[in-house]
GROMACS .gro file of C-alpha atoms in nm:
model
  379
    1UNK     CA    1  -3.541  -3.415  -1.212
    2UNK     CA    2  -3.212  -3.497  -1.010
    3UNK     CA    3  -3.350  -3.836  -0.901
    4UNK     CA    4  -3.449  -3.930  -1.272
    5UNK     CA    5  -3.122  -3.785  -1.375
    6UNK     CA    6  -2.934  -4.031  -1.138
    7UNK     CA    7  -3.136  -4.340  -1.237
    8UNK     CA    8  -3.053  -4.329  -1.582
    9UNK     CA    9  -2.689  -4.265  -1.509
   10UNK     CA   10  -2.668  -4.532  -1.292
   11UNK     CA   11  -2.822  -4.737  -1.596
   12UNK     CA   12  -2.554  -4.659  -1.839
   13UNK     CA   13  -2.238  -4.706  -1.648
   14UNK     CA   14  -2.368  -5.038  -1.466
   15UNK     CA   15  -2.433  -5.171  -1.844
   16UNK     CA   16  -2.132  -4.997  -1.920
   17UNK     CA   17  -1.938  -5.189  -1.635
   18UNK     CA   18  -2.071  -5.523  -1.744
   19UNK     CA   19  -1.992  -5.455  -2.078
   20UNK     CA   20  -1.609  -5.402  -2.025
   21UNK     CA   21  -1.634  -5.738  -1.800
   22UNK     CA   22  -1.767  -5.929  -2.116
   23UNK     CA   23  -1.549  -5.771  -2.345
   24UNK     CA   24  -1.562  -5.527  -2.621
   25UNK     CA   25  -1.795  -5.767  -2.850
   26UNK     CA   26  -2.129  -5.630  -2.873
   27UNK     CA   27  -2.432  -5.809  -2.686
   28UNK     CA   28  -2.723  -5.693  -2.473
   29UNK     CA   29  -2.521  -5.480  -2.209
   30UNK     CA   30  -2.374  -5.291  -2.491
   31UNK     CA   31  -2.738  -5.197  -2.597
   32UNK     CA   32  -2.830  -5.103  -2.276
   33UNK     CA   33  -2.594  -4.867  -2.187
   34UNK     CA   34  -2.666  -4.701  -2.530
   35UNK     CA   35  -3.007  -4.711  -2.504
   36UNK     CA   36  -2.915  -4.502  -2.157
   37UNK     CA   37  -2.686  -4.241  -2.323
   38UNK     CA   38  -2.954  -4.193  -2.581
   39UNK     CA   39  -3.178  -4.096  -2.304
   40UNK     CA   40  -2.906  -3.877  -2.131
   41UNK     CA   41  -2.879  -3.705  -2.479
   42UNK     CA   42  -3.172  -3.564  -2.490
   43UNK     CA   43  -3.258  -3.521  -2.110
   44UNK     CA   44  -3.364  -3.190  -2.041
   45UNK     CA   45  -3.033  -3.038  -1.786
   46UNK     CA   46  -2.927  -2.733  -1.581
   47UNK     CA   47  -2.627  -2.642  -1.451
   48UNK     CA   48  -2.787  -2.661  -1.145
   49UNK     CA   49  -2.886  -3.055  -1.165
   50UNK     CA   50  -2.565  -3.094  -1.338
   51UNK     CA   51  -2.366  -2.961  -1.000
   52UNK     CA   52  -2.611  -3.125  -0.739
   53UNK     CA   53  -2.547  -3.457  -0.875
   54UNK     CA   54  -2.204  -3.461  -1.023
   55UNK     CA   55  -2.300  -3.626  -1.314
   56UNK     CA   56  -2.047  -3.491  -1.546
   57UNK     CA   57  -1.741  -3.584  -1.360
   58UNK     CA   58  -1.900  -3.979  -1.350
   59UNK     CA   59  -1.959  -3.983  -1.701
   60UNK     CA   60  -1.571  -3.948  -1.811
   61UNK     CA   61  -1.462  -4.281  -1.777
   62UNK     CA   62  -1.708  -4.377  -2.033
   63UNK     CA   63  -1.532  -4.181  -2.251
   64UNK     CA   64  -1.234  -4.482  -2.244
   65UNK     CA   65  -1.474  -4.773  -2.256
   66UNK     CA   66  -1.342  -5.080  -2.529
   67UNK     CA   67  -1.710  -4.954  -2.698
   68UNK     CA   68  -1.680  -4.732  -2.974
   69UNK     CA   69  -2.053  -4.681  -2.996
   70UNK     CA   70  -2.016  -4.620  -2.578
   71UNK     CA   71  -1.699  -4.384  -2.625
   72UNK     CA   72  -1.857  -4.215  -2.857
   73UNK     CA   73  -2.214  -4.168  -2.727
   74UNK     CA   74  -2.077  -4.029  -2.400
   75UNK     CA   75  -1.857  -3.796  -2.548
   76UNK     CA   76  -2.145  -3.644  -2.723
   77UNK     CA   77  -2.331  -3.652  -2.379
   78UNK     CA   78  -2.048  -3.425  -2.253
   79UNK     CA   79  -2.077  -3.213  -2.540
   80UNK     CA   80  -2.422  -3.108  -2.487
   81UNK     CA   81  -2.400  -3.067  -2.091
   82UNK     CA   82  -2.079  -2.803  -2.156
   83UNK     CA   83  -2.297  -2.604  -2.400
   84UNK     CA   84  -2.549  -2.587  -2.183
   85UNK     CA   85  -2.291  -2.479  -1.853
   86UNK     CA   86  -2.169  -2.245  -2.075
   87UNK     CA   87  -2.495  -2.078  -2.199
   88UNK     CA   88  -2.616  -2.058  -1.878
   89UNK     CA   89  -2.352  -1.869  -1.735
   90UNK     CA   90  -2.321  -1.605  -2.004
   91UNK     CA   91  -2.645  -1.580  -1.952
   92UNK     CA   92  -2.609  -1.488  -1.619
   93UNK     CA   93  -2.371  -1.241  -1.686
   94UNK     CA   94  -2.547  -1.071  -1.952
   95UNK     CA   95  -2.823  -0.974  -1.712
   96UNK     CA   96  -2.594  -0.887  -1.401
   97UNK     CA   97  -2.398  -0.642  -1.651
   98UNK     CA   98  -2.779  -0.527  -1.775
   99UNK     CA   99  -2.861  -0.473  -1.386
  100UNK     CA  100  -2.562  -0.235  -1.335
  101UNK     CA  101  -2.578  -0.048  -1.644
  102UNK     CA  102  -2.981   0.007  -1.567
  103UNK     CA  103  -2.855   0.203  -1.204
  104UNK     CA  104  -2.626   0.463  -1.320
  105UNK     CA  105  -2.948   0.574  -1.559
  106UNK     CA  106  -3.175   0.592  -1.289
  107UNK     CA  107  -2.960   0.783  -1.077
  108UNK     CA  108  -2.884   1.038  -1.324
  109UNK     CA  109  -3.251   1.072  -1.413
  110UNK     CA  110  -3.337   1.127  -1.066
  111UNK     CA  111  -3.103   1.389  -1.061
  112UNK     CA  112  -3.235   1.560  -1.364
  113UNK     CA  113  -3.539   1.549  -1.219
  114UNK     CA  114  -3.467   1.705  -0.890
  115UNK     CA  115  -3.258   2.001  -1.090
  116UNK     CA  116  -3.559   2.045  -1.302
  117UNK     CA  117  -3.825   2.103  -0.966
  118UNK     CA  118  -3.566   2.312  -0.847
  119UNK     CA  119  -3.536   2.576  -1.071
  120UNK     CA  120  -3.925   2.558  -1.134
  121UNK     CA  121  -3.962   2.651  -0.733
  122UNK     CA  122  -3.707   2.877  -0.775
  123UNK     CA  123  -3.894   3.069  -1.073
  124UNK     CA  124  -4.217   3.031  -0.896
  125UNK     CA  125  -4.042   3.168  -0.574
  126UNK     CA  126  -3.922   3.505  -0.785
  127UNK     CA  127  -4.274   3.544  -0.901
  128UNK     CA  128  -4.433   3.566  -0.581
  129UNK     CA  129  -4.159   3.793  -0.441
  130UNK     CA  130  -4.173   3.999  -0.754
  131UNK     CA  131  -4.585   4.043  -0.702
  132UNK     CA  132  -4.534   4.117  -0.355
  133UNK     CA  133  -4.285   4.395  -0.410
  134UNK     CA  134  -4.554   4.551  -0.670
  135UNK     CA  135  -4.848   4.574  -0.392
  136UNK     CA  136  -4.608   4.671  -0.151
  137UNK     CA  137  -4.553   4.996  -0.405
  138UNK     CA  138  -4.876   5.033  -0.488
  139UNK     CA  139  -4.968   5.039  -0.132
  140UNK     CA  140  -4.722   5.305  -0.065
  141UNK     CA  141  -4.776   5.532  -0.304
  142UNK     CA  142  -5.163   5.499  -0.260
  143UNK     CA  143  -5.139   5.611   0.104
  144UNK     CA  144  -5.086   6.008   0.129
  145UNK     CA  145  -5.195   6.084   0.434
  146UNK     CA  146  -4.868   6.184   0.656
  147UNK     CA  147  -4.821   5.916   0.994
  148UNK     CA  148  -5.127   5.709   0.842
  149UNK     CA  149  -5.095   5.390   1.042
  150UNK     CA  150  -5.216   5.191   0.731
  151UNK     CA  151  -4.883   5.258   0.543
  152UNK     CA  152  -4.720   5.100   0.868
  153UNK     CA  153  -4.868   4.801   0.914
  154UNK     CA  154  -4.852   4.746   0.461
  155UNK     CA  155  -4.509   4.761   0.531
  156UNK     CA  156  -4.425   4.542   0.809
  157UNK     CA  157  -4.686   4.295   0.670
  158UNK     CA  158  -4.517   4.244   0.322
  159UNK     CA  159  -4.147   4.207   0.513
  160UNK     CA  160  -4.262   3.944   0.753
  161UNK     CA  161  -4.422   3.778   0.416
  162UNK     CA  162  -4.085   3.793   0.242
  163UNK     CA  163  -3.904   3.678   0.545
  164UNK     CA  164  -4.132   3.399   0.601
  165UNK     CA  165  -4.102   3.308   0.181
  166UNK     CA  166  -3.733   3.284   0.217
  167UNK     CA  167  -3.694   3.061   0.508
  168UNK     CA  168  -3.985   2.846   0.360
  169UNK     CA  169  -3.728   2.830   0.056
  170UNK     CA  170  -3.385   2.760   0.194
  171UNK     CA  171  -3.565   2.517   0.391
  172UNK     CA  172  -3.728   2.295   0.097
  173UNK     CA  173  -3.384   2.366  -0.098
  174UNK     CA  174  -3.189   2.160   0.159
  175UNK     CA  175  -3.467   1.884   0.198
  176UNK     CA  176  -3.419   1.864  -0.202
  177UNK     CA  177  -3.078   1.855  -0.213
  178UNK     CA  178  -3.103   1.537   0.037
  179UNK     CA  179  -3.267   1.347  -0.163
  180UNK     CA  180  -3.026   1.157  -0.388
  181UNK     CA  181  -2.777   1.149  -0.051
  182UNK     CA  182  -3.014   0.945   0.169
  183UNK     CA  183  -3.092   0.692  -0.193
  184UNK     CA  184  -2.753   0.604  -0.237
  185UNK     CA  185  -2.705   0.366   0.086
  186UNK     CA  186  -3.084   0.265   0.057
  187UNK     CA  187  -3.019   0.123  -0.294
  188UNK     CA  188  -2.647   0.000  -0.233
  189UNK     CA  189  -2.788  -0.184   0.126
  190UNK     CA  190  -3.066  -0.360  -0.098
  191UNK     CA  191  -2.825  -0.539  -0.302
  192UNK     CA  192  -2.645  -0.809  -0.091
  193UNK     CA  193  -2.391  -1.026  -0.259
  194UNK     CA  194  -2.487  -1.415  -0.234
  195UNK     CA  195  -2.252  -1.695  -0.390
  196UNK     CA  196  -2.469  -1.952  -0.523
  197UNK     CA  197  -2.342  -2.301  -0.357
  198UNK     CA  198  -2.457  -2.662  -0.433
  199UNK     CA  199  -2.760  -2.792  -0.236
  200UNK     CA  200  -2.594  -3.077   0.012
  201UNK     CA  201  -2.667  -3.424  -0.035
  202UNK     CA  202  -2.944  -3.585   0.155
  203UNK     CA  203  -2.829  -3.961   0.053
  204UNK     CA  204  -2.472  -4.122  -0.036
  205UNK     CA  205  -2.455  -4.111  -0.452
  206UNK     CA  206  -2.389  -4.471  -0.517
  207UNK     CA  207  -2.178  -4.614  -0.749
  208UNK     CA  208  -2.340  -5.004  -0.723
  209UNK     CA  209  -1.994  -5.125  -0.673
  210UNK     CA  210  -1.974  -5.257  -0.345
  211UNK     CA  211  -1.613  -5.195  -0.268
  212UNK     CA  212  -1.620  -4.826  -0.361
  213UNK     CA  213  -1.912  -4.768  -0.161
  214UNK     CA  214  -1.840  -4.903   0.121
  215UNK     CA  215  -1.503  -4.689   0.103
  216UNK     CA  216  -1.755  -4.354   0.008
  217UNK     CA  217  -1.953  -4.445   0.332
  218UNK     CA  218  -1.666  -4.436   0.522
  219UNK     CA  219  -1.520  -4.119   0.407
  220UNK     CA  220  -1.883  -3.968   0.502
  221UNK     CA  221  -1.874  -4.071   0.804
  222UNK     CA  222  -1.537  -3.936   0.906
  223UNK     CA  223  -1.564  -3.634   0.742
  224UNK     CA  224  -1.922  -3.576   0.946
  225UNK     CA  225  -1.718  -3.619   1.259
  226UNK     CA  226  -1.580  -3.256   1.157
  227UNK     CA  227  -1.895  -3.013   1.293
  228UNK     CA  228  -1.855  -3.195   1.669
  229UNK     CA  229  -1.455  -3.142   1.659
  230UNK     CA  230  -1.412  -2.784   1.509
  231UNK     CA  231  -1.411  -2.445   1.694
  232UNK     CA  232  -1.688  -2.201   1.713
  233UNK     CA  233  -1.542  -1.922   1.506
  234UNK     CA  234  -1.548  -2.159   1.172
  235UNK     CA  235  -1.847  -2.347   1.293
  236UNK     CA  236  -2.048  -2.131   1.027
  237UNK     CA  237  -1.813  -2.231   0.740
  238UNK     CA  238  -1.842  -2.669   0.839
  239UNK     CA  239  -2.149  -2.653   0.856
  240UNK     CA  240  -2.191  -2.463   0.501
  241UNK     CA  241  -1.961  -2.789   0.373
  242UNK     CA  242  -2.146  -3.118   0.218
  243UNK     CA  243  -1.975  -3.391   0.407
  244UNK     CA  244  -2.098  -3.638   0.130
  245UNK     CA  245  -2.056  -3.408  -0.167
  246UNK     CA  246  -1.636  -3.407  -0.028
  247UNK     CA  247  -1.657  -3.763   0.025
  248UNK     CA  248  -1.788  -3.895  -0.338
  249UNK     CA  249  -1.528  -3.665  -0.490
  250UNK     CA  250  -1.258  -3.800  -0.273
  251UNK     CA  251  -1.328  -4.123  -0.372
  252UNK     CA  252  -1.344  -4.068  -0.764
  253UNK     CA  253  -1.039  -3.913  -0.794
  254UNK     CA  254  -0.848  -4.218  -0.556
  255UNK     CA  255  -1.038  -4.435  -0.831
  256UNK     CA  256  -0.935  -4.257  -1.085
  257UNK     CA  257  -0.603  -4.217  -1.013
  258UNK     CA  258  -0.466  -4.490  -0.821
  259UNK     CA  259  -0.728  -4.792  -0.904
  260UNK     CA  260  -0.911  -5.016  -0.708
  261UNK     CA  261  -0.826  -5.026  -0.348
  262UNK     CA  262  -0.769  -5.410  -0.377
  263UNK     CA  263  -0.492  -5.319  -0.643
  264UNK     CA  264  -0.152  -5.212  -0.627
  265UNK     CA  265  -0.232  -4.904  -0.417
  266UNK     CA  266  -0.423  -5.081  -0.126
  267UNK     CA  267  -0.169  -4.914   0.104
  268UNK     CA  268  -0.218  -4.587  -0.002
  269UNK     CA  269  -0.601  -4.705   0.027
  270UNK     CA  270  -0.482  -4.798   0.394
  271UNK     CA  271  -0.286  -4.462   0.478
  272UNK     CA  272  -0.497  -4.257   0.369
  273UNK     CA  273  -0.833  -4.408   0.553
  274UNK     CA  274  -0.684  -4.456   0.875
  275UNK     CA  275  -0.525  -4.071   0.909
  276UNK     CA  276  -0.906  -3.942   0.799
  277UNK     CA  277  -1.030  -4.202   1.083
  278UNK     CA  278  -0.812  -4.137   1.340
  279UNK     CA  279  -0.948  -3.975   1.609
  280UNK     CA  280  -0.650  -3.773   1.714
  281UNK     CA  281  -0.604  -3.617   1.385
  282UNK     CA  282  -0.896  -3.431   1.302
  283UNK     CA  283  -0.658  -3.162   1.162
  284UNK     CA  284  -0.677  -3.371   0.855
  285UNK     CA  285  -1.026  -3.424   0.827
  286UNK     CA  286  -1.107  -3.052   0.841
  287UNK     CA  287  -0.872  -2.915   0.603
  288UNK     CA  288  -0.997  -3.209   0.375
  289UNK     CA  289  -1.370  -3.078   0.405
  290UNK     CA  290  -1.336  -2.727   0.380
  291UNK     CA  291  -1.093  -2.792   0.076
  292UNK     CA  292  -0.759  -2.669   0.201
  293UNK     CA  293  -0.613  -2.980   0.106
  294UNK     CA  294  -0.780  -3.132  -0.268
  295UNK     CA  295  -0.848  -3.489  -0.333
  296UNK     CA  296  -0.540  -3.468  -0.567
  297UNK     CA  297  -0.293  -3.321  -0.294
  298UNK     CA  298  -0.440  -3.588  -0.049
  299UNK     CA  299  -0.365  -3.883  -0.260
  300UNK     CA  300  -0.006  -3.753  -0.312
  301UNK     CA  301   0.055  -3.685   0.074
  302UNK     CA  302   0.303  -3.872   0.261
  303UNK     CA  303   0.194  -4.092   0.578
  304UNK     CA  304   0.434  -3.811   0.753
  305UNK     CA  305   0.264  -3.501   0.591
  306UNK     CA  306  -0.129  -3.667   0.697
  307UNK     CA  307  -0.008  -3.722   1.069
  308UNK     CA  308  -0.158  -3.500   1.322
  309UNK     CA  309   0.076  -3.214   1.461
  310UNK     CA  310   0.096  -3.416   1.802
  311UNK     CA  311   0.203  -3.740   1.602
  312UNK     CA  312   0.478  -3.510   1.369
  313UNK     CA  313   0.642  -3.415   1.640
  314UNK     CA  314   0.667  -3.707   1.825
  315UNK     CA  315   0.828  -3.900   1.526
  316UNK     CA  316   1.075  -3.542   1.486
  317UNK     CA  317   1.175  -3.610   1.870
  318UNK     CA  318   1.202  -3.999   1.758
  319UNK     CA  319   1.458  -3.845   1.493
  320UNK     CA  320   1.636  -3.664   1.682
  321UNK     CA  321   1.685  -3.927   1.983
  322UNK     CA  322   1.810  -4.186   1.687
  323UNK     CA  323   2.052  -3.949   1.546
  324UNK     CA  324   2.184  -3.889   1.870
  325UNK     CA  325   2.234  -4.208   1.975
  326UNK     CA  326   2.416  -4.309   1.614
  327UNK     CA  327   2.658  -4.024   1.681
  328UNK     CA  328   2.731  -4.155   2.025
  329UNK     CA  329   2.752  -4.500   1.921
  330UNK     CA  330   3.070  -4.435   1.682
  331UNK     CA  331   3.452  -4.419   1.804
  332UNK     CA  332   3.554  -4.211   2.053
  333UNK     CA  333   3.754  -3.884   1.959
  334UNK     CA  334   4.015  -3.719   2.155
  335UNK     CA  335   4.140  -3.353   2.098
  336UNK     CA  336   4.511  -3.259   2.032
  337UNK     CA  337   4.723  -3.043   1.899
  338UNK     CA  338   4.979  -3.278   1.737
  339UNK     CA  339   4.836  -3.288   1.392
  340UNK     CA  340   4.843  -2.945   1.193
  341UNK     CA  341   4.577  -2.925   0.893
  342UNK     CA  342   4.728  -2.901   0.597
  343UNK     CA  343   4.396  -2.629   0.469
  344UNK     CA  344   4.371  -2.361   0.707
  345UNK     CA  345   4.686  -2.448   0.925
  346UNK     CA  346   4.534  -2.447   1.244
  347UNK     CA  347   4.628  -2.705   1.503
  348UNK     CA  348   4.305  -2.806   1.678
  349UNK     CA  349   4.225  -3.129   1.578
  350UNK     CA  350   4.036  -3.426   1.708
  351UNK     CA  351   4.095  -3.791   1.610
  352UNK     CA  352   4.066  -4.163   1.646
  353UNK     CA  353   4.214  -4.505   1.517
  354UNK     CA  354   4.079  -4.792   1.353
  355UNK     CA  355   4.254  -5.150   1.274
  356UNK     CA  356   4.126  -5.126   0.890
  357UNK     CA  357   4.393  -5.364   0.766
  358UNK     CA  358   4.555  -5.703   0.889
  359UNK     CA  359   4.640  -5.772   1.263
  360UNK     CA  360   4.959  -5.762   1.264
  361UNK     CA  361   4.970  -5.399   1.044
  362UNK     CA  362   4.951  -5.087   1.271
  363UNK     CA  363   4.632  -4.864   1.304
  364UNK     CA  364   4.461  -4.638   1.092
  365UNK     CA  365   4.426  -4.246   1.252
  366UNK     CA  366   4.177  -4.070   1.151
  367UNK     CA  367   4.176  -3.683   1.169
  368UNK     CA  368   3.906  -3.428   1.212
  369UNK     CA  369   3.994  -3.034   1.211
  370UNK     CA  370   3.744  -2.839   1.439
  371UNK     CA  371   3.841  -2.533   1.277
  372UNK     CA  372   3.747  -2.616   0.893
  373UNK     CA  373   3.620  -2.959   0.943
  374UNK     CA  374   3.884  -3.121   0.714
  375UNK     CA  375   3.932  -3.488   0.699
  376UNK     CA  376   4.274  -3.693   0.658
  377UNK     CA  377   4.416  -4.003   0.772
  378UNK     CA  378   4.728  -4.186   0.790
  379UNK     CA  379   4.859  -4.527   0.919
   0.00000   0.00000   0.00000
């Protein structure tokens, strides 16, 4: 269904491509591409098919095609997928909230239940021991013969029988009273949590422009370079990333938001491909594929903030070596304690002269406090 799904996307926004080359008039293309979102109308979707292929987020720009009866259509199109995202998720909820009201139900009914056998063994228990005292009476009183051995061994036999019925008791009361214990952690270990994630991409989603492809392809291919470069101890999270997935929606949203990469933004095209290429800053490419850094952070990144660490602090040390070097390129400054600043009236000072005006005019002193860093000068 994903592979159909695709085919008559790629339909509509190729006819919908050559139709915004021709011009808004309406011809053949303009049919086409109708005749597609027609098809897409009433094409049976899930929100699964809908997040494997990524059809929704492809199908915008058709929303701001010269057509009206293109505009239109897709918006429609979009319509119908929403409603069905969002039935399908309240639907989901519905019967997760069904599934947690159902176990607080059965756990009180098991309870009742285990109350209910309890007090029935415990009646049952009081009728046996309330027979047994009778016979034991009867037995007694029957025997009138003084030191009879029979009235003896009655006696002995019916306490050993009521010793033996209590410990047979306490000992089925506290395998009862275990019960619900030991089903708690049975029933909370058979419920593991799972996050439903996207199946990855077995092909590169194709956009039959060859410019943007060819830019997609790339991105895969850098972004792939990610499971041989990253440690061990997030090897489980790469690997659970869709390097193409990443890749197509890097791509749409540099098209989207900056144009063709033969357009006004081709260095930002440029920038941006060669710090995901470069092999010394796979930094980069990892935060880009396990989405620490979005498509629309990456596009707004600075050629300094995409450098690897190694390359950021070379150009700080580059900084610093240039500032240096302009501060000890300017005039030299002496110390003395001939000036007093007029601010804090302190009289360490440095300073140094300039011929700002004519030759034949005297110099220009300039004067530096070290204690409040005021400035003056004088001729």
């Amino acid at each position: 269904m994903e592979r159909e799904l695709l085919e008559v996307f790629e339909t509509a926004r190729k006819s919908a491509d050559a139709a915004a080359n021709a011009g808004a008039a309406p011809g053949p293309e303009v049919s086409r591409c109708v005749d597609a979102l027609e098809r897409l109308k009433v094409f049976p979707v899930s929100y699964d098919a809908l997040v494997a292929t990524q059809v929704g987020k492809r199908l915008r720009h058709l929303t701001k095609h010269p057509s009206d009866s293109i505009k239109s259509l897709a918006s429609e199109v979009l319509e119908i997928w929403k409603k069905v995202v969002v039935e399908e998720t309240t639907r989901n909820k519905k019967n997760s909230s069904a599934n947690d009201k159902m176990s607080p139900k059965l756990e009180r009914a098991n309870s009742i239940k285990v109350e209910k056998g309890m007090k029935t063994y415990a009646h049952k228990v009081d009728d046996n021991l309330s027979a047994e005292n009778v016979k034991a009476e009867k037995t007694c009183s029957g025997d009138t013969k003084p030191g009879s051995a029979l009235k003896s061994d009655s006696i002995s036999k019916v306490e050993r029988n009521l010793a033996d019925r209590d410990r047979d008791m306490a000992e089925k009361t506290v395998k009862v009273e275990g019960v619900p214990k030991e089903e708690k952690p049975a029933s909370t270990a058979k419920q593991p949590s799972h996050k439903s994630t996207p199946p990855k991409l077995t092909y590169m989603v194709k956009c039959n422009d060859p410019l943007r492809d060819k830019i997609r392809e790339l991105l895969a291919e850098a972004l792939s370079k990610v499971s041989s470069e990253a440690d061990e101890d997030i090897m489980d999270e790469v690997n659970a990333c869709d390097p193409i997935r990443v890749a197509v929606t890097v791509e749409s949203t540099m098209f989207e938001k900056m144009g063709r990469s033969n357009g006004t933004q081709k260095f930002k095209y440029r920038s941006i491909m060669f710090n995901l290429k470069d092999p010394n800053n796979p930094d980069l490419r990892r935060k880009v594929l396990l989405g620490q850094v979005n498509p629309e952070r990456l596009i707004t990144m600075t050629p300094e903030e995409m450098a690897s660490v190694q390359r950021q602090r070379e150009n700080k040390q580059i900084k610093e070596k240039a500032l240096f070097d302009c501060e000890r390129g300017g005039p030299p400054k002496a110390t003395t304690d001939q000036f007093k600043c007029g601010r804090c009236g302190q009289r360490k000072t440095t300073y140094y002269q300039l011929q700002t005006r004519s030759a034949d005019e005297p110099m220009t002193t300039f004067v530096t406090c070290v204690n409040c860093n005021n400035h003056w000068k004088f001729c």
